[in-house]
Coordinates of C-alpha atoms and ligand atoms in Angstrom, one line a residue:
X237 CA 30.2 16.7 6.3
X238 CA 26.7 18.2 7.2
X239 CA 23.9 15.7 8.5
X240 CA 21.9 14.3 6.6
X241 CA 18.7 15.9 8.2
X242 CA 21.3 19.4 7.8
X243 CA 21.8 18.7 4.4
X244 CA 17.8 18.4 3.4
X245 CA 16.8 21.5 5.4
X246 CA 18.7 23.0 2.3
X247 CA 18.4 20.5 -0.7
X248 CA 15.8 17.8 -1.7
X249 CA 17.9 14.5 -2.7
X250 CA 16.0 12.7 -5.6
X251 CA 16.9 9.1 -5.6
X252 CA 16.3 6.7 -8.4
X253 CA 17.3 2.6 -8.9
X254 CA 17.7 0.5 -11.2
X255 CA 17.9 -3.2 -10.0
X256 CA 19.2 -6.4 -11.5
X257 CA 16.8 -9.5 -11.0
X258 CA 18.3 -13.0 -11.8
X259 CA 15.4 -15.1 -13.3
X260 CA 17.4 -18.0 -11.7
X261 CA 14.5 -20.1 -11.2
X262 CA 15.0 -21.1 -14.5
X263 CA 15.9 -24.5 -15.4
X264 CA 17.6 -23.2 -18.4
X265 CA 19.0 -19.8 -20.3
X266 CA 17.8 -16.6 -21.9
X267 CA 18.2 -17.6 -25.5
X268 CA 18.9 -21.3 -25.2
X269 CA 19.6 -24.4 -23.8
X270 CA 22.2 -23.8 -21.4
X271 CA 21.5 -24.9 -18.2
X272 CA 21.2 -22.6 -15.1
X273 CA 23.5 -23.0 -11.9
X274 CA 25.5 -21.8 -10.1
X275 CA 28.2 -22.2 -9.0
X276 CA 29.5 -24.9 -11.7
X277 CA 32.7 -26.0 -13.1
X278 CA 33.6 -22.6 -14.8
X279 CA 32.4 -22.7 -18.8
X280 CA 30.7 -26.3 -18.5
X281 CA 27.2 -24.5 -19.1
X282 CA 27.9 -23.2 -22.5
X283 CA 27.0 -23.5 -26.4
X284 CA 27.2 -22.4 -29.2
X285 CA 23.9 -19.1 -28.8
X286 CA 25.5 -18.8 -25.7
X287 CA 29.3 -18.1 -26.4
X288 CA 28.1 -16.0 -29.2
X289 CA 29.2 -18.2 -32.5
X290 CA 28.9 -17.7 -36.3
X291 CA 25.5 -18.7 -37.6
X292 CA 24.1 -19.5 -33.6
X293 CA 20.2 -18.1 -33.2
X294 CA 18.4 -17.5 -30.2
X295 CA 15.0 -18.0 -29.4
X296 CA 13.5 -16.4 -26.2
X297 CA 12.9 -18.6 -23.1
X298 CA 9.3 -19.0 -22.8
X299 CA 8.9 -19.2 -19.2
X300 CA 11.3 -15.6 -18.6
X301 CA 8.6 -14.5 -20.5
X302 CA 6.0 -15.5 -18.1
X303 CA 8.6 -14.5 -14.9
X304 CA 8.7 -10.4 -16.9
X305 CA 4.9 -10.2 -16.7
X306 CA 4.9 -12.0 -13.2
X307 CA 6.8 -8.7 -11.9
X308 CA 5.2 -6.5 -14.0
X309 CA 1.9 -7.1 -13.1
X310 CA 2.8 -7.5 -9.3
X311 CA 3.9 -4.4 -9.6
X312 CA 1.2 -2.1 -11.5
X313 CA 2.7 -2.2 -14.6
X314 CA 0.6 -2.2 -18.1
X315 CA 2.2 -5.0 -19.9
X316 CA 2.7 -4.3 -23.8
X317 CA 1.5 -7.0 -26.2
X318 CA 4.1 -5.3 -29.0
X319 CA 7.8 -5.0 -27.6
X320 CA 11.2 -6.1 -29.5
X321 CA 14.8 -7.2 -28.3
X322 CA 17.4 -5.0 -29.1
X323 CA 21.6 -5.3 -29.9
X324 CA 23.5 -3.5 -27.0
X325 CA 26.8 -2.9 -28.5
X326 CA 29.6 -3.2 -26.4
X327 CA 33.2 -5.1 -26.2
X328 CA 34.5 -6.7 -23.0
X329 CA 35.4 -10.5 -22.9
X330 CA 32.7 -11.2 -20.5
X331 CA 30.0 -11.1 -23.2
X332 CA 31.7 -13.2 -25.9
X333 CA 29.0 -11.9 -29.3
X334 CA 30.1 -8.2 -28.4
X335 CA 26.5 -7.5 -27.4
X336 CA 24.2 -8.0 -25.2
X337 CA 20.8 -8.1 -26.2
X338 CA 18.2 -6.6 -24.7
X339 CA 14.6 -4.6 -25.4
X340 CA 14.9 -0.7 -27.0
X341 CA 11.7 2.1 -25.9
X342 CA 9.0 -0.2 -24.5
X343 CA 9.5 -2.8 -22.8
X344 CA 7.3 -5.9 -21.5
X345 CA 6.1 -4.0 -18.6
X346 CA 5.4 -0.7 -18.0
X347 CA 3.4 2.6 -16.6
X348 CA 3.7 0.9 -12.7
X349 CA 4.4 2.3 -8.8
X350 CA 4.5 0.7 -5.6
X351 CA 3.6 2.0 -3.0
X352 CA 5.3 1.9 0.7
X353 CA 5.2 1.8 4.3
X354 CA 7.6 4.3 6.1
X355 CA 7.4 4.5 9.2
X356 CA 9.4 4.3 12.9
X357 CA 12.8 5.9 12.3
X358 CA 12.9 4.9 9.0
X359 CA 9.6 7.8 9.0
X360 CA 12.7 10.4 10.6
X361 CA 14.8 11.0 8.2
X362 CA 12.3 12.6 5.3
X363 CA 12.2 16.2 4.9
X364 CA 9.0 18.1 6.1
X365 CA 7.6 15.7 8.0
X366 CA 7.4 17.7 11.4
X367 CA 4.0 18.8 12.4
X368 CA 2.5 17.1 9.8
X369 CA -0.7 15.8 10.6
X370 CA -2.5 12.0 9.4
X371 CA -3.5 12.1 6.1
X372 CA -1.7 15.3 4.5
X373 CA -1.3 14.9 1.0
X374 CA 2.4 16.2 0.0
X375 CA 4.5 16.0 -2.7
X376 CA 4.2 11.9 -3.1
X377 CA 3.3 11.0 0.4
X378 CA 0.4 10.9 2.5
X379 CA 0.9 11.8 6.1
X380 CA 0.0 7.9 7.6
X381 CA 0.0 7.6 12.4
X382 CA 3.5 5.9 12.0
X383 CA 4.9 7.8 9.5
X384 CA 3.9 8.3 5.8
X385 CA 2.7 6.0 2.5
X386 CA 5.1 7.3 -0.6
X387 CA 4.4 6.4 -3.9
X388 CA 6.7 5.6 -6.3
X389 CA 6.2 5.3 -9.7
X390 CA 8.2 2.2 -12.2
X391 CA 9.4 3.6 -15.3
X392 CA 9.7 0.5 -17.0
X393 CA 10.6 -3.5 -16.6
X394 CA 13.1 -4.7 -19.5
X395 CA 13.9 -8.2 -20.7
X396 CA 18.3 -9.3 -20.5
X397 CA 20.6 -11.5 -20.5
X398 CA 23.1 -11.1 -18.4
X399 CA 27.1 -11.3 -19.1
X400 CA 29.4 -14.1 -18.0
X401 CA 31.5 -13.7 -15.4
X402 CA 35.3 -11.8 -15.1
X403 CA 38.0 -13.9 -12.2
X404 CA 40.9 -11.2 -11.9
X405 CA 43.9 -13.3 -11.1
X406 CA 47.0 -12.1 -9.0
X407 CA 45.4 -8.3 -8.1
X408 CA 44.2 -7.3 -4.5
X409 CA 40.6 -9.0 -3.9
X410 CA 39.8 -9.8 -6.7
X411 CA 40.0 -6.5 -8.4
X412 CA 41.1 -5.9 -11.9
X413 CA 43.6 -3.4 -10.8
X414 CA 47.2 -4.7 -10.4
X415 CA 45.8 -8.3 -11.7
X416 CA 49.1 -10.0 -13.9
X417 CA 45.8 -12.5 -16.3
X418 CA 42.1 -12.6 -16.0
X419 CA 39.8 -16.1 -16.4
X420 CA 36.5 -16.0 -17.9
X421 CA 34.0 -18.5 -17.3
X422 CA 30.6 -17.5 -19.6
X423 CA 27.6 -19.8 -17.6
X424 CA 26.3 -17.1 -16.4
X425 CA 26.4 -15.8 -20.3
X426 CA 22.4 -15.8 -21.3
X427 CA 20.9 -16.2 -18.0
X428 CA 18.0 -14.8 -18.3
X429 CA 17.8 -10.5 -16.1
X430 CA 14.8 -8.3 -15.5
X431 CA 16.3 -4.7 -15.4
X432 CA 13.2 -2.6 -13.3
X433 CA 13.7 0.8 -13.7
X434 CA 11.8 3.8 -11.4
X435 CA 11.0 7.2 -11.9
X436 CA 13.4 9.3 -9.6
X437 CA 10.6 9.5 -6.7
X438 CA 13.1 8.8 -4.2
X439 CA 13.5 10.9 -1.7
X440 CA 15.8 9.2 1.6
X441 CA 18.0 6.7 1.5
X442 CA 16.0 4.7 4.0
X443 CA 12.7 4.5 1.1
X444 CA 15.9 3.8 -1.8
X445 CA 16.3 0.2 1.4
X446 CA 12.6 0.5 1.9
X447 CA 11.6 0.3 -2.1
X448 CA 15.0 -3.0 -2.3
X449 CA 13.1 -5.2 0.7
X450 CA 9.4 -4.7 -0.9
X451 CA 10.4 -5.8 -4.4
X452 CA 12.0 -8.2 -3.0
X453 CA 9.7 -9.9 -1.1
X454 CA 7.5 -9.5 -3.9
X455 CA 9.7 -11.2 -6.4
X456 CA 10.3 -13.5 -4.0
X457 CA 6.6 -14.9 -3.5
X458 CA 6.7 -15.0 -7.3
X459 CA 8.7 -17.6 -7.4
X460 CA 11.2 -15.6 -9.6
X461 CA 14.0 -15.5 -8.4
X462 CA 15.7 -16.6 -5.4
X463 CA 17.2 -13.1 -4.9
X464 CA 19.6 -13.4 -3.1
X465 CA 21.7 -10.2 -3.2
X466 CA 24.9 -12.0 -2.1
X467 CA 25.5 -14.0 -4.4
X468 CA 24.6 -11.3 -6.9
X469 CA 21.0 -13.1 -8.2
X470 CA 19.5 -9.4 -7.5
X471 CA 21.5 -6.4 -7.1
X472 CA 20.7 -3.0 -8.2
X473 CA 22.6 0.8 -8.8
X474 CA 21.4 3.6 -7.3
X475 CA 21.4 7.0 -9.0
X476 CA 21.0 10.1 -6.7
X477 CA 21.0 13.8 -7.4
X478 CA 20.6 16.9 -5.0
X479 CA 18.6 20.1 -5.9
X480 CA 17.5 23.2 -3.7
X481 CA 14.5 23.4 -2.3
X482 CA 11.9 24.2 -3.5
X483 CA 14.0 23.8 -7.6
X484 CA 11.4 20.8 -9.4
X485 CA 14.6 20.6 -12.0
X486 CA 16.6 17.4 -11.6
X487 CA 20.3 18.0 -11.0
X488 CA 23.1 16.5 -12.1
X489 CA 22.9 12.8 -10.9
X490 CA 26.2 10.2 -9.7
X491 CA 24.8 6.8 -10.4
X492 CA 26.1 3.8 -7.3
X493 CA 26.9 0.3 -9.1
X494 CA 26.2 -3.2 -8.7
X495 CA 24.8 -2.6 -4.6
X496 CA 25.0 -5.7 -3.4
X497 CA 23.3 -5.1 0.1
X498 CA 20.7 -3.3 1.9
X499 CA 22.7 -1.6 4.3
X500 CA 25.3 -0.7 0.9
X501 CA 22.6 0.8 -1.0
X502 CA 21.4 2.7 1.8
X503 CA 24.8 4.0 3.2
X504 CA 26.5 4.5 -0.2
X505 CA 23.0 6.8 -1.0
X506 CA 23.5 8.6 1.8
X507 CA 27.3 9.7 1.5
X508 CA 26.9 10.6 -2.2
X509 CA 24.1 13.0 -0.9
X510 CA 26.6 13.9 2.1
X511 CA 29.0 14.1 -0.3
X512 CA 27.4 16.1 -2.9
X513 CA 26.2 19.1 -0.1
X514 CA 29.5 19.8 0.6
X515 CA 30.7 20.2 -3.0
X516 CA 27.8 21.7 -4.3
X517 CA 28.1 24.6 -1.1
X518 CA 31.4 25.2 -1.5
X519 CA 30.9 25.6 -5.1
X520 CA 32.1 23.1 -7.0
X521 CA 29.7 21.0 -9.7
X522 CA 28.8 16.9 -9.6
X523 CA 30.4 15.1 -12.6
X524 CA 27.8 12.5 -13.9
X525 CA 29.6 9.4 -12.8
X526 CA 29.7 6.1 -11.6
X527 CA 31.0 5.1 -8.7
X528 CA 31.4 2.3 -6.1
X529 CA 30.9 2.2 -2.4
X530 CA 33.2 1.3 -0.6
X531 CA 31.2 -0.6 2.8
X532 CA 35.2 -1.0 4.6
X533 CA 36.6 2.8 3.3
X534 CA 32.8 4.1 4.3
X535 CA 33.2 5.6 1.0
X536 CA 32.1 6.2 -2.8
X537 CA 35.0 6.3 -5.2
X538 CA 35.2 7.8 -9.5
X539 CA 34.9 4.5 -11.4
X540 CA 34.1 5.6 -14.8
X541 CA 33.0 8.9 -16.2
X542 CA 29.5 8.5 -17.7
X543 CA 29.2 7.2 -21.7
X544 CA 25.9 7.8 -23.0
X545 CA 23.5 5.7 -25.1
X546 CA 24.3 6.9 -28.3
X547 CA 27.9 4.4 -27.4
X548 CA 26.7 1.2 -27.1
X549 CA 24.4 1.4 -30.9
X550 CA 21.3 0.4 -30.0
X551 CA 19.2 -1.0 -32.5
X552 CA 16.6 -4.2 -33.4
X553 CA 18.4 -7.1 -33.3
X554 CA 17.6 -8.9 -36.3
X555 CA 17.6 -12.1 -35.4
X556 CA 14.7 -12.2 -32.8
X557 CA 11.4 -11.5 -34.5
X558 CA 8.7 -8.9 -32.2
X559 CA 7.7 -10.0 -29.5
X560 CA 3.4 -9.8 -29.5
X561 CA 1.9 -11.4 -26.0
X562 CA -1.7 -12.3 -27.2
X563 CA -4.2 -11.7 -24.3
X564 CA -4.7 -15.4 -23.2
X565 CA -1.1 -15.3 -22.7
X566 CA -1.3 -12.2 -20.6
X567 CA -4.1 -14.2 -18.2
X568 CA -2.8 -17.6 -17.7
X569 CA 0.3 -15.5 -16.1
X570 CA -2.4 -13.2 -14.0
X571 CA -4.2 -16.1 -12.4
X572 CA -1.0 -17.9 -11.8
X573 CA 0.2 -14.2 -9.7
X574 CA 0.1 -15.6 -6.2
X575 CA -1.2 -13.5 -3.0
X576 CA 1.0 -10.5 -3.0
X577 CA 3.0 -9.4 0.9
X578 CA 0.6 -6.1 0.7
X579 CA -2.3 -8.8 0.6
X580 CA -1.7 -10.9 2.7
X581 CA -1.2 -8.1 5.4
X582 CA -4.5 -7.4 4.3
X583 CA -6.1 -9.9 5.3
X584 CA -4.3 -10.3 8.4
X585 CA -6.0 -6.8 9.2
X586 CA -9.4 -8.1 8.3
X587 CA -9.6 -12.2 9.6
X588 CA -7.6 -11.9 12.5
X589 CA -8.2 -7.9 13.7
X590 CA -3.8 -7.0 13.8
X591 CA -3.1 -3.4 13.5
X592 CA -1.8 -3.3 10.1
X593 CA 1.3 -2.6 11.7
X594 CA 2.0 -6.2 13.1
X595 CA 0.8 -8.0 9.7
X596 CA 3.4 -6.5 8.1
X597 CA 5.8 -7.2 9.8
X598 CA 4.6 -10.8 9.9
X599 CA 5.2 -10.5 6.1
X600 CA 7.9 -9.6 5.8
X601 CA 10.1 -12.9 5.6
X602 CA 8.1 -15.7 3.4
X603 CA 9.4 -18.0 6.6
X604 CA 6.8 -16.0 9.5
X605 CA 4.2 -14.7 7.2
X606 CA 3.7 -19.3 6.7
X607 CA 4.9 -20.4 10.3
X608 CA 2.4 -17.6 11.2
X609 CA -0.7 -19.2 9.4
X610 CA 0.6 -22.5 10.4
X611 CA -0.1 -21.0 14.3
X612 CA -3.4 -20.1 13.2
X613 CA -4.5 -23.3 11.4
X614 CA -3.9 -24.9 14.9
X615 CA -5.5 -22.5 16.7
X616 CA -8.4 -23.0 15.3
X617 CA -11.6 -21.9 18.0
X618 CA -8.8 -19.3 19.1
X619 CA -7.4 -17.8 16.5
X620 CA -8.6 -14.6 16.7
X621 CA -7.9 -13.9 20.5
X622 CA -4.7 -16.1 20.0
X623 CA -3.5 -13.8 16.7
X624 CA -1.9 -10.8 18.7
X625 CA 0.4 -12.6 20.9
X626 CA 1.2 -15.5 17.9
X627 CA 2.5 -12.4 16.5
X628 CA 4.3 -10.8 18.9
X629 CA 6.2 -13.8 20.0
X630 CA 7.0 -14.4 15.4
X631 CA 7.9 -10.3 15.2
X632 CA 9.5 -10.4 18.3
X633 CA 11.0 -13.5 20.3
X634 CA 11.7 -15.4 16.5
X635 CA 12.9 -13.0 14.1
X636 CA 15.4 -12.1 17.0
X637 CA 16.3 -15.4 16.9
X638 CA 16.0 -15.9 13.3
X639 CA 18.2 -12.7 12.5
X640 CA 21.3 -13.6 15.6
X641 CA 21.7 -17.2 13.9
X642 CA 22.4 -17.9 10.2
X643 CA 21.5 -21.7 10.1
X644 CA 17.8 -21.1 11.9
X645 CA 15.3 -22.4 10.1
X646 CA 11.8 -22.7 11.4
X647 CA 10.5 -24.2 9.2
X648 CA 12.4 -27.9 10.7
X649 CA 13.3 -26.4 14.5
X650 CA 11.8 -27.2 17.6
X651 CA 9.8 -24.8 18.0
X652 CA 6.4 -26.0 15.9
X653 CA 3.1 -23.7 15.5
X654 CA 1.6 -26.3 17.9
X655 CA 3.6 -25.6 20.5
X656 CA 3.4 -21.5 19.2
X657 CA -0.2 -21.3 20.2
X658 CA 0.6 -23.4 23.4
X659 CA 2.9 -20.8 24.9
X660 CA 1.2 -18.6 23.9
X661 CA -2.1 -19.3 25.5
X662 CA 0.0 -19.7 28.4
X663 CA 1.1 -16.2 28.8
X664 CA -2.5 -15.2 27.7
X665 CA -4.4 -16.8 30.5
X666 CA -1.8 -15.7 33.1
X667 CA -0.4 -18.5 33.5
X668 CA 3.2 -17.6 33.4
X669 CA 4.5 -14.2 32.9
X670 CA 5.1 -13.1 29.1
X671 CA 9.3 -12.2 30.7
X672 CA 9.3 -16.4 31.0
X673 CA 7.4 -16.8 28.3
X674 CA 11.3 -15.4 27.1
X675 CA 13.3 -18.4 28.6
X676 CA 10.0 -20.6 27.8
X677 CA 10.4 -19.7 24.5
X678 CA 14.9 -20.5 24.5
X679 CA 13.8 -23.3 26.4
X680 CA 11.4 -25.2 24.2
X681 CA 14.7 -24.2 21.3
X682 CA 16.6 -26.0 23.3
X683 CA 15.2 -28.8 24.9
X684 CA 12.8 -29.7 22.4
X685 CA 9.9 -29.9 24.8
X686 CA 7.0 -28.8 25.3
X687 CA 5.8 -25.6 26.5
X688 CA 3.6 -26.4 29.3
X689 CA 6.0 -29.5 29.8
X690 CA 8.9 -26.4 30.9
X691 CA 6.6 -24.5 33.1
X692 CA 5.9 -27.2 34.6
X693 CA 9.3 -29.1 35.5
X694 CA 10.4 -25.5 36.0
X695 CA 8.0 -24.8 38.2
X696 CA 7.0 -21.3 36.8
X697 CA 3.0 -21.3 37.6
X698 CA 2.4 -18.3 38.1
X699 CA 0.3 -18.2 41.2
X700 CA -2.9 -16.4 40.5
X701 CA -4.9 -17.4 43.5
X702 CA -6.5 -14.2 45.0
X703 CA -6.5 -15.5 48.3
X704 CA -2.9 -16.4 48.5
X705 CA -2.0 -13.0 46.9
X706 CA -4.1 -11.2 49.1
X707 CA -2.4 -12.4 52.6
X708 CA 1.1 -11.9 50.6
X709 CA 0.2 -8.8 50.5
X710 CA -1.2 -8.2 54.1
X711 CA 2.2 -9.5 55.6
X712 CA 3.9 -6.8 53.8
X713 CA 1.6 -4.1 54.5
X714 CA 2.5 -4.9 58.1
X715 CA 5.9 -5.8 58.0
X716 CA 6.8 -2.1 56.8
X717 CA 4.5 0.6 58.7
X718 CA 6.4 3.2 58.4
X719 CA 6.6 2.6 54.1
X720 CA 2.6 2.5 54.3
X721 CA 2.1 6.0 55.8
X722 CA 5.4 7.3 54.1
X723 CA 3.0 6.5 50.6
X724 CA 0.6 7.5 52.3
X725 CA 2.0 10.9 52.6
X726 CA 2.0 11.2 48.7
X727 CA 5.4 8.8 48.1
X728 CA 3.1 6.9 45.5
X729 CA 6.7 5.6 43.7
X730 CA 6.9 2.8 46.6
X731 CA 4.9 0.9 45.3
X732 CA 7.5 -0.7 42.8
X733 CA 9.5 -1.5 47.0
X734 CA 6.0 -3.2 47.3
X735 CA 5.4 -5.1 44.6
X736 CA 9.4 -5.9 44.7
X737 CA 8.5 -7.6 48.1
X738 CA 5.7 -9.8 47.6
X739 CA 7.6 -10.7 44.1
X740 CA 10.3 -11.7 46.5
X741 CA 8.2 -13.9 49.0
X742 CA 5.9 -15.7 46.4
X743 CA 9.3 -16.4 44.3
X744 CA 8.8 -14.6 41.5
X745 CA 5.7 -16.2 40.8
X746 CA 3.1 -14.4 41.4
X747 CA 0.6 -12.5 39.3
X748 CA 1.8 -9.1 39.2
X749 CA -1.4 -7.3 38.4
X750 CA -3.6 -8.8 41.1
X751 CA -0.8 -7.7 43.2
X752 CA -0.7 -4.4 42.8
X753 CA -4.8 -4.5 41.8
X754 CA -5.0 -5.5 45.8
X755 CA -2.2 -3.4 46.7
X756 CA -3.4 -0.3 45.1
X757 CA -6.5 -1.1 47.3
X758 CA -5.4 -1.3 50.7
X759 CA -3.4 1.7 50.1
X760 CA -5.9 3.4 49.4
Ligands
ADP1047 P1 21.2 6.7 -17.6 O1 20.5 7.0 -19.0 O2 22.0 7.9 -16.9 O3 21.2 5.6 -17.1 P2 17.8 6.8 -16.8 O4 17.4 8.3 -17.6 O5 18.1 5.9 -17.5 O6 19.4 7.7 -16.7 O7 17.7 6.2 -15.2 C1 18.3 5.7 -14.3 C2 17.6 6.1 -13.2 O8 18.4 7.3 -12.7 C3 16.1 5.9 -13.3 O9 15.7 5.1 -11.8 C4 15.9 7.5 -13.3 O10 14.7 7.4 -11.8 C5 17.3 7.7 -13.1 N1 17.0 9.3 -11.6 C6 17.3 10.3 -13.8 N2 17.4 11.5 -13.3 C7 18.2 11.4 -11.8 C8 18.4 12.2 -11.3 N3 19.0 13.6 -11.8 N4 18.6 12.5 -10.5 C9 18.7 11.4 -9.1 N5 18.2 9.5 -10.3 C10 17.5 10.4 -11.9
MG1048 MG1 19.8 4.4 -18.1
ZN1049 ZN1 23.6 -21.8 -24.3

């Protein structure tokens, strides 16, 4: 198969996502009072409504409606004041009612969008960026200084309910194939779920991944779900098709179902784009089908050919009245909107003079944003001056530590905001080098001591006394007259040798900037 880059020279990839999110932070299910609890004893949170017993009547959960309106407002959607619930009919044992209650053509939230910042390596996947200049606009993007900003339309966000969970026994890895029997747990049946559908506006696997990551950050900030891809409270389907460059018609798409990690989303779409290209190149045809991405085999396999909407016999739910949202209700939800990650990043840039890149990375996780703000509060008058070194610490050292240690917890660890401020002051003043700063960071975590104490105990303090350094520089130059000659003859690369010798004599504690400066003065 050809590489993505080769494929994208001839074809345009078109991607749209359907993102399902369980509203796990609610107390109760969508249409009954059963408790929401992940991992409870099977079938202990059920009642006549979520078991679909005859005569049981559903009552919508108002808190769930609040959550979906929050999601809509945070993703720039229009909130529809009048919408309805529908029945989507199908028979499968995970749904005892034999239909799923969902929404019809009009959902609570319609016509939204999110803007994605794509930079660095992620931007390299997009075709047509080579030779473009900052500010250029084409397709749905605008070129920025380190990549581009993409406008991604959101078709709708609708409310629905989750099905129960099947457990297949006897087959491989819990798959239905080869199973001898299956069990069903209805605890999850009726869990409030929102489904967000994007326009087919995404063009690369990286854009799809960034969209999901951004959406997850927003939902977490709203507090409407724990968004755990591992536990399945956040999952998505990736729809993808190819078309010849220049064509505006949509090609036939395939759908990757139930993707449960950002990496799988990226890798599955990447594979599917390359697979479709090789089928098309050989004169073959793409069939509209649902496929499954197998991360260990690194390929997609067919699950089923596509059913059409008609198969579901969608019709208005007779047991639920059309839903009306009042202006007061919508306003009351708007009043609850927290500061969203994008706004937070803008505020960091405005208040502390951080670059857009730094600010964006700080707000990527709620814990790092909270930590950074803790540091700024602690730094008081020095906040502006220390913002950059602290941002570096958080984005590099702290994030690497969090990524490498599954049980690392920034809120309770020994590296507190006050200690981060102290460490930033030590590096900023030149008392220790930034390389030593990394050592101190690790030592704070390991030994639970203040950075100042560690620097003192380890005798790390950098020598910045110009007089002392000058004496060493003079000695080194006097000891190496041949090298001095060579340097003056044009071999300026020898500067590294001189710096190294000085450092050696000062046991690594000399301020490298001052050493460099003095050497250059004396050698010129
Ligand atoms: P379906 O009826 O198959 O569910 P929808 O029209 O509801 O298809 O779209 C589902 C998702 O697939 C949306 O995110 C949409 O943007 C995307 N999509 C639709 N058509 C295409 C296509 N030809 N190629 C890629 N994505 C598509
Ligand atoms: Mg659909
Ligand atoms: Zn129930």
